[in-house]
Tab-separated table of C-alpha atoms in Angstrom:
chain	number	residue	atom	x	y	z
A	1	MET	CA	-9.744	8.055	19.230
A	2	LEU	CA	-8.837	11.683	19.873
A	3	ALA	CA	-10.938	14.148	17.944
A	4	TYR	CA	-9.443	17.141	16.178
A	5	GLY	CA	-11.154	19.575	18.505
A	6	THR	CA	-9.746	17.792	21.546
A	7	ILE	CA	-6.225	17.825	20.155
A	8	ALA	CA	-6.297	21.405	18.958
A	9	SER	CA	-7.546	22.718	22.292
A	10	SER	CA	-5.277	20.658	24.543
A	11	GLY	CA	-2.021	22.410	23.700
A	12	ILE	CA	-0.092	19.239	22.922
A	13	LEU	CA	1.724	20.389	19.801
A	14	SER	CA	5.270	19.083	20.259
A	15	ASN	CA	7.150	21.137	17.692
A	16	MET	CA	6.147	24.764	17.668
A	17	SER	CA	8.485	25.447	14.708
A	18	GLN	CA	5.993	23.559	12.528
A	19	ALA	CA	3.008	25.450	11.222
A	20	ILE	CA	-0.575	24.269	11.508
A	21	LEU	CA	-1.725	23.884	7.900
A	22	SER	CA	-5.158	23.645	6.331
A	23	THR	CA	-6.794	22.906	2.993
A	24	GLU	CA	-10.391	22.927	1.831
A	25	ARG	CA	-11.069	19.710	3.778
A	26	LEU	CA	-8.009	18.992	5.931
A	27	CYS	CA	-6.478	20.355	9.099
A	28	LEU	CA	-2.839	19.276	9.415
A	29	LEU	CA	-1.437	19.438	12.956
A	30	PRO	CA	2.235	18.911	13.850
A	31	LEU	CA	2.850	15.379	15.093
A	32	SER	CA	3.218	14.998	18.874
A	33	PRO	CA	3.764	12.078	21.286
A	34	GLU	CA	0.067	12.218	22.162
A	35	HIS	CA	-0.753	11.033	18.641
A	36	LEU	CA	0.635	7.559	19.365
A	37	ALA	CA	-2.775	5.848	19.385
A	38	LEU	CA	-3.464	7.230	15.920
A	39	GLN	CA	-0.124	5.979	14.598
A	40	VAL	CA	-0.754	2.541	16.118
A	41	GLU	CA	-4.126	2.378	14.356
A	42	LEU	CA	-2.612	3.404	11.034
A	43	ASP	CA	0.404	1.093	11.207
A	44	ALA	CA	-1.607	-1.966	12.281
A	45	ASP	CA	-3.431	-2.201	8.940
A	46	PRO	CA	-1.569	-4.622	6.625
A	47	GLU	CA	-3.079	-2.996	3.519
A	48	VAL	CA	-1.905	0.479	4.541
A	49	MET	CA	1.550	-0.944	5.248
A	50	ARG	CA	1.692	-3.332	2.289
A	51	HIS	CA	4.421	-1.369	0.484
A	52	LEU	CA	6.140	-0.277	3.696
A	53	GLY	CA	7.401	-3.544	5.119
A	54	GLY	CA	4.172	-4.854	6.638
A	55	SER	CA	1.982	-4.031	9.629
A	56	ARG	CA	3.603	-2.998	12.905
A	57	SER	CA	3.172	-3.912	16.519
A	58	ARG	CA	2.520	-1.184	19.085
A	59	SER	CA	6.207	-1.104	20.071
A	60	GLN	CA	7.253	-0.736	16.421
A	61	ALA	CA	4.745	2.086	15.930
A	62	GLU	CA	6.163	3.802	19.020
A	63	ALA	CA	9.678	3.541	17.565
A	64	ALA	CA	8.467	4.964	14.246
A	65	LEU	CA	6.790	7.887	16.009
A	66	ARG	CA	9.969	8.653	17.971
A	67	ALA	CA	11.936	8.660	14.719
A	68	ASN	CA	9.430	10.985	13.086
A	69	LEU	CA	9.644	13.374	16.044
A	70	ALA	CA	13.449	13.265	15.874
A	71	ASP	CA	13.242	14.298	12.215
A	72	ALA	CA	11.310	17.395	13.246
A	73	GLU	CA	14.195	18.466	15.485
A	74	ARG	CA	16.724	18.468	12.636
A	75	VAL	CA	15.399	21.370	10.550
A	76	PRO	CA	12.964	24.008	11.863
A	77	GLY	CA	9.653	23.859	10.029
A	78	LEU	CA	10.016	20.322	8.688
A	79	GLY	CA	8.505	17.210	10.265
A	80	SER	CA	5.285	15.197	10.290
A	81	TRP	CA	1.648	16.313	10.358
A	82	VAL	CA	-1.465	14.471	11.520
A	83	GLY	CA	-4.474	15.092	9.286
A	84	PHE	CA	-8.151	15.446	10.233
A	85	VAL	CA	-11.350	16.025	8.289
A	86	ALA	CA	-13.632	17.724	10.794
A	87	ASP	CA	-13.136	15.560	13.910
A	88	GLU	CA	-12.062	12.401	12.092
A	89	PHE	CA	-8.465	11.194	11.848
A	90	VAL	CA	-7.420	10.548	8.245
A	91	GLY	CA	-3.704	9.806	8.266
A	92	TYR	CA	-0.434	11.640	8.351
A	93	TRP	CA	1.826	13.572	6.022
A	94	ILE	CA	5.551	14.216	6.165
A	95	LEU	CA	7.864	16.876	4.816
A	96	ARG	CA	11.112	15.946	6.498
A	97	PRO	CA	14.862	16.336	6.040
A	98	PRO	CA	16.147	13.798	3.510
A	99	GLY	CA	18.479	11.027	4.622
A	100	TYR	CA	19.208	9.666	8.067
A	101	THR	CA	20.016	11.485	11.278
A	102	ASP	CA	23.711	10.557	11.039
A	103	GLU	CA	24.026	11.990	7.518
A	104	ASP	CA	24.867	15.560	6.585
A	105	LEU	CA	21.786	17.669	5.906
A	106	VAL	CA	21.191	18.923	2.381
A	107	GLU	CA	20.079	22.524	2.715
A	108	GLY	CA	16.865	23.436	0.959
A	109	CYS	CA	15.763	19.851	0.323
A	110	ALA	CA	13.018	17.745	1.869
A	111	GLU	CA	11.318	14.373	1.501
A	112	LEU	CA	7.544	14.149	1.000
A	113	GLY	CA	5.223	11.345	2.069
A	114	CYS	CA	1.783	10.465	3.319
A	115	LYS	CA	-0.049	7.495	4.784
A	116	ILE	CA	-3.874	7.317	4.777
A	117	LEU	CA	-6.337	5.114	6.638
A	118	ARG	CA	-7.921	2.649	4.238
A	119	ARG	CA	-11.450	4.008	4.705
A	120	HIS	CA	-10.258	7.364	3.367
A	121	TRP	CA	-8.555	6.061	0.233
A	122	ARG	CA	-9.637	7.332	-3.195
A	123	LYS	CA	-11.070	10.579	-1.892
A	124	GLY	CA	-8.207	12.755	-3.097
A	125	LEU	CA	-7.085	13.547	0.454
A	126	GLY	CA	-3.536	12.288	0.011
A	127	SER	CA	-3.021	14.572	-2.953
A	128	GLU	CA	-4.793	17.485	-1.260
A	129	GLY	CA	-2.601	17.400	1.834
A	130	SER	CA	0.572	16.787	-0.150
A	131	ARG	CA	-0.165	19.691	-2.466
A	132	GLU	CA	-0.398	21.942	0.590
A	133	LEU	CA	2.906	20.602	1.937
A	134	LEU	CA	4.588	21.353	-1.400
A	135	ARG	CA	3.224	24.898	-1.252
A	136	HIS	CA	4.329	25.252	2.353
A	137	GLY	CA	7.788	23.906	1.596
A	138	PHE	CA	8.456	26.084	-1.409
A	139	GLU	CA	6.632	29.285	-0.420
A	140	ASP	CA	6.972	29.377	3.364
A	141	LEU	CA	10.168	27.413	4.052
A	142	GLY	CA	12.211	28.389	1.012
A	143	LEU	CA	12.937	24.847	-0.177
A	144	HIS	CA	14.375	24.342	-3.661
A	145	ARG	CA	13.781	20.598	-4.106
A	146	VAL	CA	11.287	18.055	-2.740
A	147	ALA	CA	11.635	14.313	-3.398
A	148	ALA	CA	9.552	11.250	-2.587
A	149	MET	CA	10.361	7.542	-2.521
A	150	ALA	CA	8.026	4.668	-3.361
A	151	THR	CA	8.312	1.004	-4.113
A	152	ALA	CA	8.230	0.335	-7.841
A	153	ALA	CA	5.220	-1.940	-7.341
A	154	ASN	CA	3.155	0.830	-5.743
A	155	ALA	CA	1.498	2.090	-8.926
A	156	ALA	CA	-1.088	4.177	-7.050
A	157	SER	CA	1.573	6.154	-5.226
A	158	ARG	CA	3.573	6.733	-8.365
A	159	ALA	CA	0.452	8.033	-10.119
A	160	THR	CA	-0.337	10.331	-7.196
A	161	LEU	CA	3.181	11.757	-7.168
A	162	THR	CA	3.219	12.237	-10.930
A	163	GLY	CA	-0.107	14.041	-10.645
A	164	LEU	CA	1.505	16.386	-8.128
A	165	GLY	CA	4.203	17.248	-10.662
A	166	LEU	CA	7.056	15.077	-9.390
A	167	LEU	CA	9.196	13.429	-12.065
A	168	LEU	CA	11.135	10.176	-11.978
A	169	VAL	CA	14.747	10.770	-10.939
A	170	ARG	CA	16.180	7.289	-10.418
A	171	GLU	CA	15.487	3.653	-9.726
A	172	PHE	CA	17.238	1.894	-6.854
A	173	GLU	CA	17.017	-1.114	-4.559
A	174	ALA	CA	15.629	-0.657	-1.047
A	175	ASP	CA	17.419	-2.006	2.002
A	176	ALA	CA	16.476	-5.666	2.419
A	177	ASP	CA	16.652	-5.304	6.213
A	178	ASP	CA	13.561	-3.085	6.120
A	179	PHE	CA	11.305	-5.609	4.375
A	180	PRO	CA	10.182	-9.218	4.911
A	181	PRO	CA	12.171	-11.924	3.100
A	182	GLY	CA	11.156	-12.294	-0.529
A	183	SER	CA	9.930	-8.710	-0.897
A	184	ASP	CA	10.306	-6.885	-4.197
A	185	LEU	CA	13.004	-4.333	-3.321
A	186	ARG	CA	12.779	-2.267	-6.483
A	187	ALA	CA	12.108	1.369	-5.624
A	188	VAL	CA	11.972	4.777	-7.261
A	189	GLU	CA	12.716	8.376	-6.386
A	190	LEU	CA	10.601	11.171	-7.854
A	191	ALA	CA	11.263	14.865	-7.311
A	192	ILE	CA	10.147	18.388	-8.130
A	193	THR	CA	12.214	21.584	-8.037
A	194	LEU	CA	11.114	25.040	-7.033
A	195	GLU	CA	11.404	26.166	-10.646
A	196	ASP	CA	9.172	23.375	-11.924
A	197	TRP	CA	6.667	23.947	-9.127
A	198	LYS	CA	6.509	27.642	-9.964
A	199	ALA	CA	6.113	26.847	-13.628
A	200	GLY	CA	3.059	24.744	-12.911
A	201	ALA	CA	4.585	21.324	-13.570
A	202	GLU	CA	1.623	19.792	-11.721
A	203	ASN	CA	-1.092	18.637	-14.105
A	204	PRO	CA	-4.319	20.178	-12.748
A	205	HIS	CA	-6.449	17.801	-14.814
A	206	ALA	CA	-4.926	14.603	-13.433
A	207	GLN	CA	-7.021	12.693	-10.918
A	208	PRO	CA	-4.743	9.860	-9.814
A	209	PRO	CA	-5.779	7.387	-7.125
A	210	ASP	CA	-4.473	8.240	-3.679
A	211	GLY	CA	-1.509	6.113	-2.737
A	212	ASP	CA	0.592	5.530	0.346
A	213	PHE	CA	3.907	7.133	-0.428
A	214	THR	CA	5.647	7.422	2.873
A	215	PRO	CA	9.261	6.946	1.732
A	216	VAL	CA	10.118	3.343	1.007
A	217	THR	CA	10.577	2.638	4.690
A	218	GLU	CA	10.158	4.738	7.801
A	219	ARG	CA	13.172	4.833	10.039
A	220	LEU	CA	12.531	2.863	13.219
A	221	SER	CA	15.168	4.583	15.330
A	222	PRO	CA	16.350	8.168	15.466
């Protein structure tokens, strides 16, 4: 596994329009092709991927990484970040353009998500990194709305998002093609506006369990 120090010093950042971000515990580096081994590790765990269509093969993880990198080309500053605590890989976070690459972009909007290795669950890292991405999106990038998607059954993710100040916007049915037969396709969208974020809609006393709230499914092709 690549250590943070190795990655940071090797000059492999693929999208220089994305900022390197940090929190009290996390360093968030822009996703690059050299992070493939980390994505393969993350996507191979059936528990991590339980609400995201199931574990992935190496080739499927490669396709997901290419799609994530393509997202970063659509709007400067948005994309995916790989998170480390000291030298240890934790997971990755996204703040990407909403919708698909063949859809018209909605200016000032983004879609939030994160996916954490199982051994780092329930440490507050998902919320910590996502809180920094919300700050980055609203303060640095001038966004006016951030949304997140989760399966309705993923109670941990919904609690995490609510703790970050996002509110339920709608319920919908996910695309059956993205999930194994028999899956519960009920899904939800939660969102927060710049005004609500500024007003302190986030509950600072909430301590929800960290969830895996990469949007209902990751796109497997750009």
